[in-house]
Amino acid sequence: MPDDKVVRVKNDLYQKAQDLAKADGIPIAEAIAKLVEQGGAGVPSACQLNAFDAILREQGLTPPRRPDWVWGVTDVLPIQMLAGTKLEPYAKARTEAELRCAIGEELYSKLVAGELTEEEKSEVTILTETPAAEP
């Protein structure tokens, strides 16, 4: 479900990790860990964490002990780096949780079912085009 905008935001965060590593003279892994501890682009809301947990359970996956940490990892690392890894389903669940919380459960259900009216489609487009907040 990730689109180019999501990939671009995640790539920007990875660039921040690279810049932090260079500026502090630390390995990229340590820089990523710092960004993850800071919550990536931002601390997830209660809605997002609850939706993340519910989505993982729906998929038969055990939610992580530290969902905030997994959220941060999937926030900082580019989606291409997570493809084919054990974190890929968590990254997809995170993207879905963000979308569910941004547009609400009712619109999300209609979106998945392909039942959005033209007015609802424009509303969803406006809500999902809002740029991510920078820390």
Coordinates of C-alpha atoms in Angstrom, one line a residue:
M1 CA 0.0 0.0 0.0
P2 CA 2.9 2.5 0.4
D3 CA 3.0 5.2 -2.3
D4 CA 5.8 7.4 -3.6
K5 CA 5.0 10.0 -1.0
V6 CA 5.5 7.5 1.9
V7 CA 8.7 6.2 0.3
R8 CA 10.0 9.8 -0.1
V9 CA 9.3 10.6 3.6
K10 CA 11.1 7.5 4.7
N11 CA 14.1 8.2 2.4
D12 CA 14.3 11.7 3.9
L13 CA 14.5 10.1 7.4
Y14 CA 17.2 7.7 6.2
Q15 CA 19.1 10.7 4.8
K16 CA 18.8 12.3 8.3
A17 CA 20.3 9.2 9.8
Q18 CA 23.2 9.4 7.3
D19 CA 23.7 13.1 8.1
L20 CA 23.6 12.4 11.8
A21 CA 26.2 9.6 11.5
K22 CA 28.5 11.8 9.5
A23 CA 28.1 14.8 11.9
D24 CA 28.6 12.8 15.1
G25 CA 31.2 10.5 13.6
I26 CA 29.1 7.4 14.5
P27 CA 28.1 4.4 12.5
I28 CA 24.9 4.6 10.5
A29 CA 23.4 1.8 12.7
E30 CA 23.9 4.0 15.8
A31 CA 22.5 7.0 14.1
I32 CA 19.4 5.0 13.1
A33 CA 19.1 3.8 16.7
K34 CA 19.2 7.4 17.9
L35 CA 16.4 8.4 15.5
V36 CA 14.4 5.4 16.5
E37 CA 14.7 6.2 20.2
Q38 CA 13.4 9.7 19.3
G39 CA 10.4 8.1 17.6
G40 CA 11.5 8.5 14.0
A41 CA 9.6 11.4 12.4
G42 CA 7.3 11.7 15.4
V43 CA 5.9 9.8 18.3
P44 CA 2.9 7.7 17.2
S45 CA -0.5 8.6 18.6
A46 CA -2.5 6.2 20.8
C47 CA -4.8 5.7 17.8
Q48 CA -1.9 4.7 15.6
L49 CA -0.4 2.3 18.2
N50 CA -3.8 0.7 18.8
A51 CA -4.5 0.3 15.1
F52 CA -1.0 -1.1 14.6
D53 CA -1.6 -3.7 17.3
A54 CA -5.0 -4.6 15.9
I55 CA -3.7 -4.9 12.3
L56 CA -0.9 -7.2 13.4
R57 CA -3.3 -9.4 15.4
E58 CA -5.7 -9.5 12.3
Q59 CA -2.7 -10.8 10.3
G60 CA -1.9 -13.5 12.9
L61 CA 1.3 -11.7 13.9
T62 CA 2.3 -11.2 17.5
P63 CA 2.6 -7.5 18.3
P64 CA 6.1 -6.6 19.4
R65 CA 6.9 -5.9 23.1
R66 CA 8.1 -2.4 22.1
P67 CA 5.7 -1.3 19.4
D68 CA 7.0 2.2 19.7
W69 CA 10.5 1.0 18.8
V70 CA 9.3 -1.1 15.8
W71 CA 7.3 1.9 14.8
G72 CA 10.4 4.0 14.9
V73 CA 12.5 1.5 12.9
T74 CA 9.8 1.3 10.2
D75 CA 9.7 5.1 10.2
V76 CA 13.4 5.7 9.7
L77 CA 14.4 2.9 7.3
P78 CA 13.4 3.3 3.6
I79 CA 10.6 0.9 2.6
Q80 CA 13.0 -0.7 0.0
M81 CA 15.3 -1.8 2.8
L82 CA 12.5 -3.5 4.6
A83 CA 11.1 -5.4 1.6
G84 CA 11.6 -9.2 2.1
T85 CA 12.7 -8.8 5.7
K86 CA 10.9 -9.8 8.9
L87 CA 10.0 -6.2 9.4
E88 CA 8.1 -5.9 6.1
P89 CA 4.7 -6.9 7.5
Y90 CA 5.3 -4.5 10.4
A91 CA 6.1 -1.7 8.0
K92 CA 2.9 -2.4 6.0
A93 CA 0.8 -2.5 9.2
R94 CA 2.3 0.8 10.3
T95 CA 1.4 2.4 6.9
E96 CA -2.2 1.0 7.2
A97 CA -2.4 2.2 10.9
E98 CA -1.4 5.7 9.8
L99 CA -4.0 5.7 7.0
R100 CA -6.8 4.4 9.3
C101 CA -6.1 7.0 11.9
A102 CA -5.8 9.8 9.3
I103 CA -9.1 9.1 7.5
G104 CA -11.0 7.2 10.2
E105 CA -12.3 3.7 10.3
E106 CA -15.5 4.4 8.3
L107 CA -13.8 5.9 5.4
Y108 CA -11.0 3.4 5.6
S109 CA -13.5 0.5 5.3
K110 CA -15.1 2.2 2.3
L111 CA -11.7 2.8 0.7
V112 CA -10.7 -0.9 1.1
A113 CA -14.1 -2.0 -0.3
G114 CA -13.9 0.4 -3.2
E115 CA -17.2 2.1 -2.1
L116 CA -16.0 5.7 -1.7
T117 CA -18.2 8.4 -3.2
E118 CA -16.6 11.2 -5.3
E119 CA -16.9 13.6 -2.4
E120 CA -15.3 11.0 0.0
K121 CA -12.5 10.4 -2.5
S122 CA -11.6 14.1 -2.5
E123 CA -11.8 14.2 1.3
V124 CA -9.4 11.2 1.5
T125 CA -7.0 12.7 -1.0
I126 CA -6.9 16.0 1.0
L127 CA -6.3 14.1 4.3
T128 CA -3.6 11.9 2.9
E129 CA -1.7 14.7 1.0
T130 CA -0.9 16.5 4.3
P131 CA 2.9 16.5 4.6
A132 CA 4.4 14.6 7.5
A133 CA 5.6 16.8 10.4
E134 CA 9.3 17.1 10.9
P135 CA 10.7 16.8 14.4

